[in-house]
PDB file of N, CA and C in Angstrom:
ATOM      1  N   UNK M   1      39.438  10.270  20.227  1.00 49.00           N
ATOM      2  CA  UNK M   1      39.070   9.035  19.553  1.00 49.00           C
ATOM      3  C   UNK M   1      39.132   9.215  18.052  1.00 49.00           C
ATOM      4  N   UNK M   2      38.880   8.141  17.371  1.00 54.00           N
ATOM      5  CA  UNK M   2      38.959   8.168  15.913  1.00 54.00           C
ATOM      6  C   UNK M   2      37.745   7.524  15.256  1.00 54.00           C
ATOM      7  N   UNK M   3      36.637   7.412  15.976  1.00 59.00           N
ATOM      8  CA  UNK M   3      35.441   6.831  15.397  1.00 59.00           C
ATOM      9  C   UNK M   3      35.362   5.325  15.497  1.00 59.00           C
ATOM     10  N   UNK M   4      36.378   4.665  16.041  1.00 70.00           N
ATOM     11  CA  UNK M   4      36.346   3.210  16.185  1.00 70.00           C
ATOM     12  C   UNK M   4      36.361   2.801  17.652  1.00 70.00           C
ATOM     13  N   UNK M   5      35.956   3.694  18.519  1.00 80.00           N
ATOM     14  CA  UNK M   5      35.892   3.367  19.940  1.00 80.00           C
ATOM     15  C   UNK M   5      37.214   3.454  20.668  1.00 80.00           C
ATOM     16  N   UNK M   6      38.182   4.139  20.080  1.00 86.00           N
ATOM     17  CA  UNK M   6      39.485   4.243  20.736  1.00 86.00           C
ATOM     18  C   UNK M   6      39.598   5.577  21.455  1.00 86.00           C
ATOM     19  N   UNK M   7      40.099   5.522  22.680  1.00 89.00           N
ATOM     20  CA  UNK M   7      40.414   6.720  23.444  1.00 89.00           C
ATOM     21  C   UNK M   7      41.929   6.735  23.624  1.00 89.00           C
ATOM     22  N   UNK M   8      42.576   7.784  23.142  1.00 92.00           N
ATOM     23  CA  UNK M   8      44.027   7.931  23.285  1.00 92.00           C
ATOM     24  C   UNK M   8      44.309   8.896  24.427  1.00 92.00           C
ATOM     25  N   UNK M   9      45.210   8.501  25.309  1.00 95.00           N
ATOM     26  CA  UNK M   9      45.561   9.338  26.457  1.00 95.00           C
ATOM     27  C   UNK M   9      46.982   9.871  26.280  1.00 95.00           C
ATOM     28  N   UNK M  10      47.165  11.140  26.653  1.00 96.00           N
ATOM     29  CA  UNK M  10      48.467  11.793  26.576  1.00 96.00           C
ATOM     30  C   UNK M  10      48.683  12.627  27.834  1.00 96.00           C
ATOM     31  N   UNK M  11      49.918  12.702  28.269  1.00 96.00           N
ATOM     32  CA  UNK M  11      50.326  13.652  29.301  1.00 96.00           C
ATOM     33  C   UNK M  11      51.070  14.767  28.583  1.00 96.00           C
ATOM     34  N   UNK M  12      50.820  16.011  28.980  1.00 98.00           N
ATOM     35  CA  UNK M  12      51.477  17.151  28.346  1.00 98.00           C
ATOM     36  C   UNK M  12      52.233  17.928  29.418  1.00 98.00           C
ATOM     37  N   UNK M  13      53.514  18.147  29.159  1.00 97.00           N
ATOM     38  CA  UNK M  13      54.370  18.857  30.106  1.00 97.00           C
ATOM     39  C   UNK M  13      53.954  20.323  30.200  1.00 97.00           C
ATOM     40  N   UNK M  14      53.750  20.801  31.421  1.00 97.00           N
ATOM     41  CA  UNK M  14      53.377  22.208  31.635  1.00 97.00           C
ATOM     42  C   UNK M  14      54.574  23.144  31.517  1.00 97.00           C
ATOM     43  N   UNK M  15      55.746  22.610  31.616  1.00 98.00           N
ATOM     44  CA  UNK M  15      56.959  23.413  31.510  1.00 98.00           C
ATOM     45  C   UNK M  15      58.126  22.496  31.203  1.00 98.00           C
ATOM     46  N   UNK M  16      59.294  23.049  30.906  1.00 98.00           N
ATOM     47  CA  UNK M  16      60.452  22.204  30.649  1.00 98.00           C
ATOM     48  C   UNK M  16      60.812  21.418  31.905  1.00 98.00           C
ATOM     49  N   UNK M  17      61.118  20.141  31.720  1.00 98.00           N
ATOM     50  CA  UNK M  17      61.469  19.304  32.868  1.00 98.00           C
ATOM     51  C   UNK M  17      62.276  18.098  32.412  1.00 98.00           C
ATOM     52  N   UNK M  18      63.007  17.532  33.360  1.00 98.00           N
ATOM     53  CA  UNK M  18      63.771  16.310  33.120  1.00 98.00           C
ATOM     54  C   UNK M  18      63.290  15.277  34.123  1.00 98.00           C
ATOM     55  N   UNK M  19      62.951  14.101  33.628  1.00 95.00           N
ATOM     56  CA  UNK M  19      62.457  13.003  34.459  1.00 95.00           C
ATOM     57  C   UNK M  19      63.533  11.926  34.521  1.00 95.00           C
ATOM     58  N   UNK M  20      63.836  11.448  35.723  1.00 98.00           N
ATOM     59  CA  UNK M  20      64.782  10.338  35.896  1.00 98.00           C
ATOM     60  C   UNK M  20      63.975   9.076  36.163  1.00 98.00           C
ATOM     61  N   UNK M  21      64.254   8.037  35.370  1.00 95.00           N
ATOM     62  CA  UNK M  21      63.519   6.782  35.501  1.00 95.00           C
ATOM     63  C   UNK M  21      64.441   5.627  35.143  1.00 95.00           C
ATOM     64  N   UNK M  22      64.572   4.690  36.058  1.00 97.00           N
ATOM     65  CA  UNK M  22      65.369   3.479  35.824  1.00 97.00           C
ATOM     66  C   UNK M  22      66.778   3.809  35.335  1.00 97.00           C
ATOM     67  N   UNK M  23      67.390   4.816  35.959  1.00 98.00           N
ATOM     68  CA  UNK M  23      68.760   5.161  35.613  1.00 98.00           C
ATOM     69  C   UNK M  23      68.913   5.963  34.327  1.00 98.00           C
ATOM     70  N   UNK M  24      67.815   6.356  33.720  1.00 98.00           N
ATOM     71  CA  UNK M  24      67.860   7.156  32.493  1.00 98.00           C
ATOM     72  C   UNK M  24      67.190   8.498  32.745  1.00 98.00           C
ATOM     73  N   UNK M  25      67.535   9.476  31.898  1.00 98.00           N
ATOM     74  CA  UNK M  25      66.946  10.813  32.020  1.00 98.00           C
ATOM     75  C   UNK M  25      66.203  11.129  30.723  1.00 98.00           C
ATOM     76  N   UNK M  26      65.012  11.703  30.885  1.00 96.00           N
ATOM     77  CA  UNK M  26      64.179  12.058  29.743  1.00 96.00           C
ATOM     78  C   UNK M  26      63.805  13.531  29.870  1.00 96.00           C
ATOM     79  N   UNK M  27      64.129  14.314  28.847  1.00 97.00           N
ATOM     80  CA  UNK M  27      63.839  15.748  28.853  1.00 97.00           C
ATOM     81  C   UNK M  27      62.559  16.020  28.069  1.00 97.00           C
ATOM     82  N   UNK M  28      61.703  16.863  28.643  1.00 97.00           N
ATOM     83  CA  UNK M  28      60.458  17.264  27.999  1.00 97.00           C
ATOM     84  C   UNK M  28      60.411  18.779  27.919  1.00 97.00           C
ATOM     85  N   UNK M  29      60.045  19.296  26.764  1.00 98.00           N
ATOM     86  CA  UNK M  29      59.859  20.735  26.581  1.00 98.00           C
ATOM     87  C   UNK M  29      58.447  21.112  27.019  1.00 98.00           C
ATOM     88  N   UNK M  30      58.237  22.364  27.319  1.00 98.00           N
ATOM     89  CA  UNK M  30      56.888  22.843  27.646  1.00 98.00           C
ATOM     90  C   UNK M  30      55.962  22.536  26.477  1.00 98.00           C
ATOM     91  N   UNK M  31      54.814  21.942  26.773  1.00 98.00           N
ATOM     92  CA  UNK M  31      53.840  21.610  25.739  1.00 98.00           C
ATOM     93  C   UNK M  31      54.083  20.292  25.039  1.00 98.00           C
ATOM     94  N   UNK M  32      55.195  19.623  25.346  1.00 98.00           N
ATOM     95  CA  UNK M  32      55.497  18.341  24.704  1.00 98.00           C
ATOM     96  C   UNK M  32      54.607  17.250  25.287  1.00 98.00           C
ATOM     97  N   UNK M  33      54.059  16.431  24.412  1.00 96.00           N
ATOM     98  CA  UNK M  33      53.158  15.370  24.840  1.00 96.00           C
ATOM     99  C   UNK M  33      53.839  14.016  24.912  1.00 96.00           C
ATOM    100  N   UNK M  34      53.298  13.169  25.772  1.00 95.00           N
ATOM    101  CA  UNK M  34      53.756  11.792  25.915  1.00 95.00           C
ATOM    102  C   UNK M  34      52.529  10.895  25.805  1.00 95.00           C
ATOM    103  N   UNK M  35      52.488  10.058  24.776  1.00 96.00           N
ATOM    104  CA  UNK M  35      51.364   9.141  24.577  1.00 96.00           C
ATOM    105  C   UNK M  35      51.472   8.023  25.609  1.00 96.00           C
ATOM    106  N   UNK M  36      50.432   7.850  26.438  1.00 96.00           N
ATOM    107  CA  UNK M  36      50.490   6.866  27.519  1.00 96.00           C
ATOM    108  C   UNK M  36      49.642   5.633  27.271  1.00 96.00           C
ATOM    109  N   UNK M  37      48.567   5.743  26.486  1.00 96.00           N
ATOM    110  CA  UNK M  37      47.752   4.549  26.238  1.00 96.00           C
ATOM    111  C   UNK M  37      46.735   4.783  25.140  1.00 96.00           C
ATOM    112  N   UNK M  38      46.312   3.684  24.533  1.00 93.00           N
ATOM    113  CA  UNK M  38      45.126   3.624  23.693  1.00 93.00           C
ATOM    114  C   UNK M  38      44.203   2.633  24.367  1.00 93.00           C
ATOM    115  N   UNK M  39      42.989   3.042  24.620  1.00 91.00           N
ATOM    116  CA  UNK M  39      42.001   2.189  25.269  1.00 91.00           C
ATOM    117  C   UNK M  39      40.830   2.028  24.311  1.00 91.00           C
ATOM    118  N   UNK M  40      40.457   0.784  24.034  1.00 88.00           N
ATOM    119  CA  UNK M  40      39.370   0.516  23.103  1.00 88.00           C
ATOM    120  C   UNK M  40      38.094   0.212  23.861  1.00 88.00           C
ATOM    121  N   UNK M  41      37.002   0.843  23.452  1.00 86.00           N
ATOM    122  CA  UNK M  41      35.709   0.718  24.122  1.00 86.00           C
ATOM    123  C   UNK M  41      34.743  -0.037  23.209  1.00 86.00           C
ATOM    124  N   UNK M  42      34.037  -1.010  23.770  1.00 88.00           N
ATOM    125  CA  UNK M  42      33.080  -1.802  23.004  1.00 88.00           C
ATOM    126  C   UNK M  42      31.767  -1.894  23.757  1.00 88.00           C
ATOM    127  N   UNK M  43      30.657  -1.808  23.040  1.00 86.00           N
ATOM    128  CA  UNK M  43      29.359  -2.139  23.618  1.00 86.00           C
ATOM    129  C   UNK M  43      29.367  -3.645  23.876  1.00 86.00           C
ATOM    130  N   UNK M  44      28.612  -4.129  24.868  1.00 90.00           N
ATOM    131  CA  UNK M  44      28.649  -5.566  25.186  1.00 90.00           C
ATOM    132  C   UNK M  44      28.429  -6.477  23.979  1.00 90.00           C
ATOM    133  N   UNK M  45      27.454  -6.195  23.131  1.00 92.00           N
ATOM    134  CA  UNK M  45      27.213  -7.079  21.981  1.00 92.00           C
ATOM    135  C   UNK M  45      28.369  -7.029  20.985  1.00 92.00           C
ATOM    136  N   UNK M  46      28.962  -5.871  20.788  1.00 92.00           N
ATOM    137  CA  UNK M  46      30.114  -5.759  19.891  1.00 92.00           C
ATOM    138  C   UNK M  46      31.291  -6.561  20.438  1.00 92.00           C
ATOM    139  N   UNK M  47      31.481  -6.551  21.768  1.00 94.00           N
ATOM    140  CA  UNK M  47      32.563  -7.334  22.354  1.00 94.00           C
ATOM    141  C   UNK M  47      32.296  -8.829  22.194  1.00 94.00           C
ATOM    142  N   UNK M  48      31.029  -9.254  22.391  1.00 96.00           N
ATOM    143  CA  UNK M  48      30.698 -10.679  22.208  1.00 96.00           C
ATOM    144  C   UNK M  48      30.976 -11.115  20.774  1.00 96.00           C
ATOM    145  N   UNK M  49      30.651 -10.268  19.802  1.00 97.00           N
ATOM    146  CA  UNK M  49      30.924 -10.590  18.399  1.00 97.00           C
ATOM    147  C   UNK M  49      32.426 -10.703  18.155  1.00 97.00           C
ATOM    148  N   UNK M  50      33.198  -9.816  18.741  1.00 95.00           N
ATOM    149  CA  UNK M  50      34.654  -9.863  18.609  1.00 95.00           C
ATOM    150  C   UNK M  50      35.203 -11.146  19.228  1.00 95.00           C
ATOM    151  N   UNK M  51      34.682 -11.517  20.398  1.00 97.00           N
ATOM    152  CA  UNK M  51      35.118 -12.750  21.064  1.00 97.00           C
ATOM    153  C   UNK M  51      34.798 -13.968  20.205  1.00 97.00           C
ATOM    154  N   UNK M  52      33.582 -14.026  19.657  1.00 98.00           N
ATOM    155  CA  UNK M  52      33.201 -15.156  18.786  1.00 98.00           C
ATOM    156  C   UNK M  52      34.128 -15.244  17.576  1.00 98.00           C
ATOM    157  N   UNK M  53      34.443 -14.101  16.977  1.00 98.00           N
ATOM    158  CA  UNK M  53      35.321 -14.078  15.804  1.00 98.00           C
ATOM    159  C   UNK M  53      36.718 -14.597  16.135  1.00 98.00           C
ATOM    160  N   UNK M  54      37.115 -14.488  17.403  1.00 98.00           N
ATOM    161  CA  UNK M  54      38.435 -14.964  17.841  1.00 98.00           C
ATOM    162  C   UNK M  54      38.383 -16.396  18.368  1.00 98.00           C
ATOM    163  N   UNK M  55      37.212 -17.056  18.269  1.00 98.00           N
ATOM    164  CA  UNK M  55      37.112 -18.453  18.688  1.00 98.00           C
ATOM    165  C   UNK M  55      36.656 -18.668  20.115  1.00 98.00           C
ATOM    166  N   UNK M  56      36.193 -17.621  20.793  1.00 98.00           N
ATOM    167  CA  UNK M  56      35.709 -17.736  22.166  1.00 98.00           C
ATOM    168  C   UNK M  56      34.190 -17.796  22.172  1.00 98.00           C
ATOM    169  N   UNK M  57      33.647 -18.450  23.165  1.00 98.00           N
ATOM    170  CA  UNK M  57      32.195 -18.550  23.324  1.00 98.00           C
ATOM    171  C   UNK M  57      31.762 -17.723  24.535  1.00 98.00           C
ATOM    172  N   UNK M  58      30.960 -16.683  24.322  1.00 98.00           N
ATOM    173  CA  UNK M  58      30.471 -15.901  25.461  1.00 98.00           C
ATOM    174  C   UNK M  58      29.552 -16.744  26.347  1.00 98.00           C
ATOM    175  N   UNK M  59      29.774 -16.679  27.650  1.00 98.00           N
ATOM    176  CA  UNK M  59      28.976 -17.440  28.611  1.00 98.00           C
ATOM    177  C   UNK M  59      28.068 -16.498  29.399  1.00 98.00           C
ATOM    178  N   UNK M  60      28.614 -15.402  29.904  1.00 98.00           N
ATOM    179  CA  UNK M  60      27.838 -14.457  30.704  1.00 98.00           C
ATOM    180  C   UNK M  60      28.458 -13.072  30.581  1.00 98.00           C
ATOM    181  N   UNK M  61      27.648 -12.062  30.876  1.00 95.00           N
ATOM    182  CA  UNK M  61      28.108 -10.676  30.838  1.00 95.00           C
ATOM    183  C   UNK M  61      27.436  -9.913  31.969  1.00 95.00           C
ATOM    184  N   UNK M  62      28.240  -9.179  32.733  1.00 91.00           N
ATOM    185  CA  UNK M  62      27.726  -8.319  33.792  1.00 91.00           C
ATOM    186  C   UNK M  62      28.107  -6.885  33.443  1.00 91.00           C
ATOM    187  N   UNK M  63      27.197  -5.963  33.665  1.00 87.00           N
ATOM    188  CA  UNK M  63      27.484  -4.560  33.377  1.00 87.00           C
ATOM    189  C   UNK M  63      27.289  -3.716  34.629  1.00 87.00           C
ATOM    190  N   UNK M  64      27.995  -2.611  34.671  1.00 84.00           N
ATOM    191  CA  UNK M  64      27.885  -1.676  35.786  1.00 84.00           C
ATOM    192  C   UNK M  64      27.339  -0.354  35.300  1.00 84.00           C
ATOM    193  N   UNK M  65      26.528   0.248  36.119  1.00 75.00           N
ATOM    194  CA  UNK M  65      25.885   1.504  35.754  1.00 75.00           C
ATOM    195  C   UNK M  65      26.720   2.718  36.055  1.00 75.00           C
ATOM    196  N   UNK M  66      26.036   3.787  36.314  1.00 71.00           N
ATOM    197  CA  UNK M  66      26.657   5.085  36.512  1.00 71.00           C
ATOM    198  C   UNK M  66      26.167   5.645  37.844  1.00 71.00           C
ATOM    199  N   UNK M  67      26.848   5.329  38.959  1.00 69.00           N
ATOM    200  CA  UNK M  67      26.341   5.741  40.266  1.00 69.00           C
ATOM    201  C   UNK M  67      26.226   7.257  40.444  1.00 69.00           C
ATOM    202  N   UNK M  68      26.991   8.035  39.680  1.00 70.00           N
ATOM    203  CA  UNK M  68      26.899   9.491  39.796  1.00 70.00           C
ATOM    204  C   UNK M  68      25.725  10.051  39.004  1.00 70.00           C
ATOM    205  N   UNK M  69      25.120   9.235  38.138  1.00 68.00           N
ATOM    206  CA  UNK M  69      23.995   9.696  37.334  1.00 68.00           C
ATOM    207  C   UNK M  69      24.382  10.594  36.175  1.00 68.00           C
ATOM    208  N   UNK M  70      25.645  10.534  35.743  1.00 70.00           N
ATOM    209  CA  UNK M  70      26.094  11.378  34.637  1.00 70.00           C
ATOM    210  C   UNK M  70      25.442  10.969  33.320  1.00 70.00           C
ATOM    211  N   UNK M  71      25.283   9.666  33.117  1.00 70.00           N
ATOM    212  CA  UNK M  71      24.686   9.154  31.882  1.00 70.00           C
ATOM    213  C   UNK M  71      23.570   8.195  32.289  1.00 70.00           C
ATOM    214  N   UNK M  72      22.351   8.692  32.480  1.00 68.00           N
ATOM    215  CA  UNK M  72      21.267   7.837  32.968  1.00 68.00           C
ATOM    216  C   UNK M  72      21.079   6.584  32.116  1.00 68.00           C
ATOM    217  N   UNK M  73      20.988   5.444  32.792  1.00 67.00           N
ATOM    218  CA  UNK M  73      20.772   4.167  32.114  1.00 67.00           C
ATOM    219  C   UNK M  73      21.993   3.592  31.434  1.00 67.00           C
ATOM    220  N   UNK M  74      23.125   4.248  31.553  1.00 70.00           N
ATOM    221  CA  UNK M  74      24.324   3.791  30.843  1.00 70.00           C
ATOM    222  C   UNK M  74      25.010   2.664  31.595  1.00 70.00           C
ATOM    223  N   UNK M  75      25.559   1.733  30.833  1.00 72.00           N
ATOM    224  CA  UNK M  75      26.446   0.712  31.387  1.00 72.00           C
ATOM    225  C   UNK M  75      27.861   1.190  31.084  1.00 72.00           C
ATOM    226  N   UNK M  76      28.585   1.609  32.105  1.00 79.00           N
ATOM    227  CA  UNK M  76      29.897   2.207  31.889  1.00 79.00           C
ATOM    228  C   UNK M  76      31.021   1.193  31.830  1.00 79.00           C
ATOM    229  N   UNK M  77      30.757  -0.039  32.262  1.00 85.00           N
ATOM    230  CA  UNK M  77      31.758  -1.092  32.112  1.00 85.00           C
ATOM    231  C   UNK M  77      31.036  -2.418  31.997  1.00 85.00           C
ATOM    232  N   UNK M  78      31.758  -3.400  31.479  1.00 89.00           N
ATOM    233  CA  UNK M  78      31.203  -4.751  31.413  1.00 89.00           C
ATOM    234  C   UNK M  78      32.304  -5.752  31.726  1.00 89.00           C
ATOM    235  N   UNK M  79      31.885  -6.858  32.305  1.00 93.00           N
ATOM    236  CA  UNK M  79      32.773  -7.971  32.628  1.00 93.00           C
ATOM    237  C   UNK M  79      32.209  -9.190  31.916  1.00 93.00           C
ATOM    238  N   UNK M  80      33.041  -9.850  31.117  1.00 97.00           N
ATOM    239  CA  UNK M  80      32.577 -10.967  30.296  1.00 97.00           C
ATOM    240  C   UNK M  80      33.247 -12.265  30.730  1.00 97.00           C
ATOM    241  N   UNK M  81      32.452 -13.306  30.837  1.00 98.00           N
ATOM    242  CA  UNK M  81      32.958 -14.656  31.067  1.00 98.00           C
ATOM    243  C   UNK M  81      32.937 -15.354  29.717  1.00 98.00           C
ATOM    244  N   UNK M  82      34.113 -15.816  29.282  1.00 98.00           N
ATOM    245  CA  UNK M  82      34.252 -16.470  27.983  1.00 98.00           C
ATOM    246  C   UNK M  82      34.760 -17.890  28.172  1.00 98.00           C
ATOM    247  N   UNK M  83      34.394 -18.762  27.233  1.00 98.00           N
ATOM    248  CA  UNK M  83      34.850 -20.155  27.245  1.00 98.00           C
ATOM    249  C   UNK M  83      35.524 -20.418  25.908  1.00 98.00           C
ATOM    250  N   UNK M  84      36.676 -21.063  25.954  1.00 97.00           N
ATOM    251  CA  UNK M  84      37.374 -21.430  24.717  1.00 97.00           C
ATOM    252  C   UNK M  84      37.087 -22.903  24.447  1.00 97.00           C
ATOM    253  N   UNK M  85      36.229 -23.208  23.463  1.00 94.00           N
ATOM    254  CA  UNK M  85      35.931 -24.616  23.167  1.00 94.00           C
ATOM    255  C   UNK M  85      37.199 -25.363  22.750  1.00 94.00           C
ATOM    256  N   UNK M  86      37.244 -26.658  23.080  1.00 92.00           N
ATOM    257  CA  UNK M  86      38.440 -27.451  22.718  1.00 92.00           C
ATOM    258  C   UNK M  86      38.616 -27.583  21.214  1.00 92.00           C
TER     259      UNK M  86
END
């Protein structure tokens, strides 16, 4: 991450390899990385503020806990219902 709630994911080749995909070939050297995603994480209130700033009205928010107990009391995901006023 970079301090703004971003998690960057990469795959790293364990050895030299060539991947065939959609009729093309891609060569990777040992240790070469492939950036696969940036995922942004927001606390529920921070997400509601972001939604409001974009013109959406938060209606409801549901959060899910941590069934494994890794982070007691933590909400590890949230689902937001938003309304776009006319």
